[in-house]
mmCIF file with all atom_site columns, C-alpha atoms in Angstrom:
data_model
loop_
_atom_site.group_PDB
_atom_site.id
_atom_site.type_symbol
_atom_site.label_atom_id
_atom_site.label_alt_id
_atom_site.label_comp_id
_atom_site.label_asym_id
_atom_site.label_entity_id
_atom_site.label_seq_id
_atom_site.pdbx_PDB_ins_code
_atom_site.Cartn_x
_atom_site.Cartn_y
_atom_site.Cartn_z
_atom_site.occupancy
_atom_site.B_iso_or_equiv
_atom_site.pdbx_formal_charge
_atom_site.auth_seq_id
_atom_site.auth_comp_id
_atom_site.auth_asym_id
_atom_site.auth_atom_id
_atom_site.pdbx_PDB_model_num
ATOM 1   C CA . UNK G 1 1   ? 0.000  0.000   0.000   1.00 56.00 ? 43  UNK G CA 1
ATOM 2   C CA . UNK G 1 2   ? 2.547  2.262   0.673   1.00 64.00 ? 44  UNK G CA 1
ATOM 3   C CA . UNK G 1 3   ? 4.173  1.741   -2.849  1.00 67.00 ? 45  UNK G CA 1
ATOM 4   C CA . UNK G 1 4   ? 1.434  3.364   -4.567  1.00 69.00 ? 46  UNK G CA 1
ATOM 5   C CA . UNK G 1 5   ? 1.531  6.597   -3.352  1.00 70.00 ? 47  UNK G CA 1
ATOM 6   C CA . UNK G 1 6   ? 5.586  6.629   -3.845  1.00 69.00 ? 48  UNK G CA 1
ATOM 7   C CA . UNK G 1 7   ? 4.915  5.664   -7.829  1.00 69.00 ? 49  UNK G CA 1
ATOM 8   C CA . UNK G 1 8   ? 2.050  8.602   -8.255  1.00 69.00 ? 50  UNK G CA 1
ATOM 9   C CA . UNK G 1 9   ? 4.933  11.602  -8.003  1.00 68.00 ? 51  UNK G CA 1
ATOM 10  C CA . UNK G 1 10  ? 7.357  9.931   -10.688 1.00 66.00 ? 52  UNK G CA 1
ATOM 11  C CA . UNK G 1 11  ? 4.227  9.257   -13.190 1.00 67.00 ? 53  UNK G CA 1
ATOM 12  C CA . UNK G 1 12  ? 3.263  12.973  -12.914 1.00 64.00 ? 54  UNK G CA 1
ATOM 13  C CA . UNK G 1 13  ? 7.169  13.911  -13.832 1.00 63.00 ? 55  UNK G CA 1
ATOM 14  C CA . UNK G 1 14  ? 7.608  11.678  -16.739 1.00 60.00 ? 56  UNK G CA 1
ATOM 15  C CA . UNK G 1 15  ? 4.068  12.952  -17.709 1.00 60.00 ? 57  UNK G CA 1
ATOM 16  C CA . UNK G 1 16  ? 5.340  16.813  -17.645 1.00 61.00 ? 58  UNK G CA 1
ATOM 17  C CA . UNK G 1 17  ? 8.429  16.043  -19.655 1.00 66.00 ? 59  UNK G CA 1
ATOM 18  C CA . UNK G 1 18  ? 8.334  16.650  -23.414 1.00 72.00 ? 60  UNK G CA 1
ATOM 19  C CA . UNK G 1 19  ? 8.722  13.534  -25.681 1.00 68.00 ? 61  UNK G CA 1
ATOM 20  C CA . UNK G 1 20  ? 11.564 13.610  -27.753 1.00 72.00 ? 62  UNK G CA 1
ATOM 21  C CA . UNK G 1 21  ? 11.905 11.126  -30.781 1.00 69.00 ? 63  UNK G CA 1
ATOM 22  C CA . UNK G 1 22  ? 15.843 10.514  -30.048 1.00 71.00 ? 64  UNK G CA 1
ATOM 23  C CA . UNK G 1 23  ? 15.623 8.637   -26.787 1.00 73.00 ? 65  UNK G CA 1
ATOM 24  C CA . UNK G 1 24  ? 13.165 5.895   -28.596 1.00 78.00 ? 66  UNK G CA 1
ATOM 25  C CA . UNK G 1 25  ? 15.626 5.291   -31.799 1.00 79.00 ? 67  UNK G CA 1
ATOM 26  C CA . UNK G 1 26  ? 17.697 2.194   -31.736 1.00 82.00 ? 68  UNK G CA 1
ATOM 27  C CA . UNK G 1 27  ? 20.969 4.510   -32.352 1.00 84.00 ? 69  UNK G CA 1
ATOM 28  C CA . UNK G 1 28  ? 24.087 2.493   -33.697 1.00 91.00 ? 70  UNK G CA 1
ATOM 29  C CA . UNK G 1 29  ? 23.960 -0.430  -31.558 1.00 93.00 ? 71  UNK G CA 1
ATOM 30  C CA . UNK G 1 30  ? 20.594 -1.139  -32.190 1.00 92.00 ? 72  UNK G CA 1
ATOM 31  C CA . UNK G 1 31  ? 22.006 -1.778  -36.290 1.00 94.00 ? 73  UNK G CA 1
ATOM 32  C CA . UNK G 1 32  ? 25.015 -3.220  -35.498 1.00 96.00 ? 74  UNK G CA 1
ATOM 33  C CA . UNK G 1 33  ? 22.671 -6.112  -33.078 1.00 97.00 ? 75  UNK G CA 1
ATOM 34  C CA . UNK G 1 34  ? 20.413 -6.144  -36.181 1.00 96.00 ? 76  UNK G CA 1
ATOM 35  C CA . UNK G 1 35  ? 22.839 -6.630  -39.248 1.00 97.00 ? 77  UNK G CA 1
ATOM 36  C CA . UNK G 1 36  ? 24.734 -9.193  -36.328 1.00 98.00 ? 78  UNK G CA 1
ATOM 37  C CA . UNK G 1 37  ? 21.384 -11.175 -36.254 1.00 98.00 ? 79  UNK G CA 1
ATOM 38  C CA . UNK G 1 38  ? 21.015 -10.545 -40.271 1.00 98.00 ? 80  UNK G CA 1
ATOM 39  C CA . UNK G 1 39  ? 24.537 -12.023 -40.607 1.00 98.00 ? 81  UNK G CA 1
ATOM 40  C CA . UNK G 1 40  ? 23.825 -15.223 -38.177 1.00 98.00 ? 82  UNK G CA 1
ATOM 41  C CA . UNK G 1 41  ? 20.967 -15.877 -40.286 1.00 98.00 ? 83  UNK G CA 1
ATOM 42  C CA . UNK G 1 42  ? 22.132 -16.026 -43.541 1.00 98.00 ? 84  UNK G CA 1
ATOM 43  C CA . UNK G 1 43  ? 24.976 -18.318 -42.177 1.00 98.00 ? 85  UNK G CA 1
ATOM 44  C CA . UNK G 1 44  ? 22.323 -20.948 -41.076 1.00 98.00 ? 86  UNK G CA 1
ATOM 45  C CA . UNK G 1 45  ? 20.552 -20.321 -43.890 1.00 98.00 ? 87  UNK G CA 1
ATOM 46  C CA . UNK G 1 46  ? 23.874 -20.991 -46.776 1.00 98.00 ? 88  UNK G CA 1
ATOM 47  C CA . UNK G 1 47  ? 24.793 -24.000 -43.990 1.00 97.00 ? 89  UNK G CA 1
ATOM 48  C CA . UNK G 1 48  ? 21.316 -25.552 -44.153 1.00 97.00 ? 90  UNK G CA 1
ATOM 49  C CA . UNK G 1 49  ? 21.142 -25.432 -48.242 1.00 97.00 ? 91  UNK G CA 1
ATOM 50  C CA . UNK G 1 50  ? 24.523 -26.999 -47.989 1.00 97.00 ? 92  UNK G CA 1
ATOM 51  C CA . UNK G 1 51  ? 23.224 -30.068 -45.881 1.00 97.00 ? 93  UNK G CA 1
ATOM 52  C CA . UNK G 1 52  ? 19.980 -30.432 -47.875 1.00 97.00 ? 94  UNK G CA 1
ATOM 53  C CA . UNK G 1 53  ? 21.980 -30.800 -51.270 1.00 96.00 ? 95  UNK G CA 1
ATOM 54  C CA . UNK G 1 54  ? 24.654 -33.213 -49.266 1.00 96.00 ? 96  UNK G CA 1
ATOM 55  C CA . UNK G 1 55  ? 21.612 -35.637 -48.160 1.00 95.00 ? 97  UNK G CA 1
ATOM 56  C CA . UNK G 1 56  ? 20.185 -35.027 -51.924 1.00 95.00 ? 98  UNK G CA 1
ATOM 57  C CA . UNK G 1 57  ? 23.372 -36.123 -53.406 1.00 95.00 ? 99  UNK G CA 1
ATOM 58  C CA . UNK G 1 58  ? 23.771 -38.897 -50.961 1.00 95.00 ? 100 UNK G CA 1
ATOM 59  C CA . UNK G 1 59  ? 20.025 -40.269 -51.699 1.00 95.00 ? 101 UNK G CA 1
ATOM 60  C CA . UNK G 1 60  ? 20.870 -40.366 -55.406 1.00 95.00 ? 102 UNK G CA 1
ATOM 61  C CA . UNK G 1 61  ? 24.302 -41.964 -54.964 1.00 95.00 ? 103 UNK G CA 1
ATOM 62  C CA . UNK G 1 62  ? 22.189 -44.716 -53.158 1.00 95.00 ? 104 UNK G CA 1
ATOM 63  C CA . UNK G 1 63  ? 19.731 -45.373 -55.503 1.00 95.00 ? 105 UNK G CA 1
ATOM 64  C CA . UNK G 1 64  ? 22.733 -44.994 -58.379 1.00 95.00 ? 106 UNK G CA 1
ATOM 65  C CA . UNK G 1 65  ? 24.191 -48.271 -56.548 1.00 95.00 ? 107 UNK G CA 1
ATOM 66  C CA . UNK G 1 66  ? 20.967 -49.870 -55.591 1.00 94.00 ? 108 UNK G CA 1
ATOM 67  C CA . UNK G 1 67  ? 20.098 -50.036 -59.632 1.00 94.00 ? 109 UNK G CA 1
ATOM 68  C CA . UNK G 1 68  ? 23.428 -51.482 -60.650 1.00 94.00 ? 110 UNK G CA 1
ATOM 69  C CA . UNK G 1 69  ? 23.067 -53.385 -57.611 1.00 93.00 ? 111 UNK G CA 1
ATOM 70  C CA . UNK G 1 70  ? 19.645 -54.488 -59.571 1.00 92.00 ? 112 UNK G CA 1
ATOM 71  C CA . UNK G 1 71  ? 21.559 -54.896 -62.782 1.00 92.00 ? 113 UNK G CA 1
ATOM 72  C CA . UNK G 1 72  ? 24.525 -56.823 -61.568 1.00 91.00 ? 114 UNK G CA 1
ATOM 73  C CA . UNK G 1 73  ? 21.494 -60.004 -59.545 1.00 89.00 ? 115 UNK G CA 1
ATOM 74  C CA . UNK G 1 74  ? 20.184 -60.030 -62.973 1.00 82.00 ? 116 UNK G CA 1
ATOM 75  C CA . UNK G 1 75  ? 16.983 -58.451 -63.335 1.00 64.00 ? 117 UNK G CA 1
ATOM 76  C CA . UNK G 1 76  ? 18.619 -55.825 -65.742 1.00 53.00 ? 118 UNK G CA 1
ATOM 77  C CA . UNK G 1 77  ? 19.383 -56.253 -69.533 1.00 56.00 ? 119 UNK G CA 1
ATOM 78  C CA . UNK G 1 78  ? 21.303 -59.251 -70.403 1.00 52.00 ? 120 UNK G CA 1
ATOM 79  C CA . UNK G 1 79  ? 19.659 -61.169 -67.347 1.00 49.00 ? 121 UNK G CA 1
ATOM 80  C CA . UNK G 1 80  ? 17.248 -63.804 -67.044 1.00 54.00 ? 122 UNK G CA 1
ATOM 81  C CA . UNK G 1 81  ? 14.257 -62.600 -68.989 1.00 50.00 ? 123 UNK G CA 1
ATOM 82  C CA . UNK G 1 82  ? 16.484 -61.167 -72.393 1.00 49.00 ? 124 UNK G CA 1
ATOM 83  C CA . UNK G 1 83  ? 14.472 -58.724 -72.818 1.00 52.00 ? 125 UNK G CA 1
ATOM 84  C CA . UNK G 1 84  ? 15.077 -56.193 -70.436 1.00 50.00 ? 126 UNK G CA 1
ATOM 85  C CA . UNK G 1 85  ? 11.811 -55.587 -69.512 1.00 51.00 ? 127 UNK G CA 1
ATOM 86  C CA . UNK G 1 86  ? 11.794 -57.027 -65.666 1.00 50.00 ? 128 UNK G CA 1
ATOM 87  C CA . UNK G 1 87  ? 10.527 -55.072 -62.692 1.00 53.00 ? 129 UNK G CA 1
ATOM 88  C CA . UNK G 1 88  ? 13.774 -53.476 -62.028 1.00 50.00 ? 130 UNK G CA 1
ATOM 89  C CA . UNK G 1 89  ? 13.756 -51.434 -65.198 1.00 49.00 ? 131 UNK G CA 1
ATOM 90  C CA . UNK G 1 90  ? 11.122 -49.635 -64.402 1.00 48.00 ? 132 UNK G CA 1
ATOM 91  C CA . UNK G 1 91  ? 11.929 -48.019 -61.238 1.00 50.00 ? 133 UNK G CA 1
ATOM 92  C CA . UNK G 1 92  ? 15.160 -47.511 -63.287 1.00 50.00 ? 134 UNK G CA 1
ATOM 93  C CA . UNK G 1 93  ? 13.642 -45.437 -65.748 1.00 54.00 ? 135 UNK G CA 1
ATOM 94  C CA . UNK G 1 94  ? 11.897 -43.325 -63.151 1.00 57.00 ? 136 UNK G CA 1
ATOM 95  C CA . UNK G 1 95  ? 14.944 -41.791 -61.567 1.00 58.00 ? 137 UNK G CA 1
ATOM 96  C CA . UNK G 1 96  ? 15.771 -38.147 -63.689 1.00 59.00 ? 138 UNK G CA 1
ATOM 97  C CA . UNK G 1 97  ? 19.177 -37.620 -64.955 1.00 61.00 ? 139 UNK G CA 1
ATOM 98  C CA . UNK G 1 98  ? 21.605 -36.032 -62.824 1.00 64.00 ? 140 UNK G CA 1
ATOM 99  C CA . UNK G 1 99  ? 22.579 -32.621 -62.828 1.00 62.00 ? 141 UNK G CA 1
ATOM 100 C CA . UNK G 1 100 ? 26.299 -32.035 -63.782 1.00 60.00 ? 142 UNK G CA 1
ATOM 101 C CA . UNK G 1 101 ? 27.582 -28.904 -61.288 1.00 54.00 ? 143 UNK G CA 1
#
């Protein structure tokens, strides 16, 4: 209770005082914390385009040895069946070319 009446005083001062636009402007270390942040941020974001095209290349390396995995049991062309036509080829024919970088 007795905090109340000790607040009342210093909310009347800061009422009286005139507002003035220069104390409320982040000033140079408000830009130097945002082009910081800016900066962190576009690090993650280069380092996380980095690791998606690392797990892309990976996944397509896989399924690169999985089909001559296919191809080498048999079920490719020159295996049983002559033709070439077995269920392998399909999922063979599915995958798009790589991209040469």
């Amino acid at each position: 209770m007795l905090v109340v009446p000790a607040v009342v005083p210093l909310l009347a001062v800061a009422a009286d005082e005139e507002f003035d636009p220069n104390d409320v402007t982040p000033g140079v270390e408000g830009f130097v914390i945002t082009f910081l942040v800016m900066a962190v941020v576009l690090l993650l974001v280069l380092d996380m385009v980095r690791r998606i095209r690392r797990v892309n290349y990976r996944a397509e390396a896989r399924e690169r040895l999985d089909a001559e995995e296919r191809e080498a049991a048999g079920s490719g062309p020159g295996g049983p069946g002559g033709d070439g036509s077995g269920p392998g080829d399909a999922a063979a024919s599915d995958t798009p070319p790589s991209k040469p970088e």
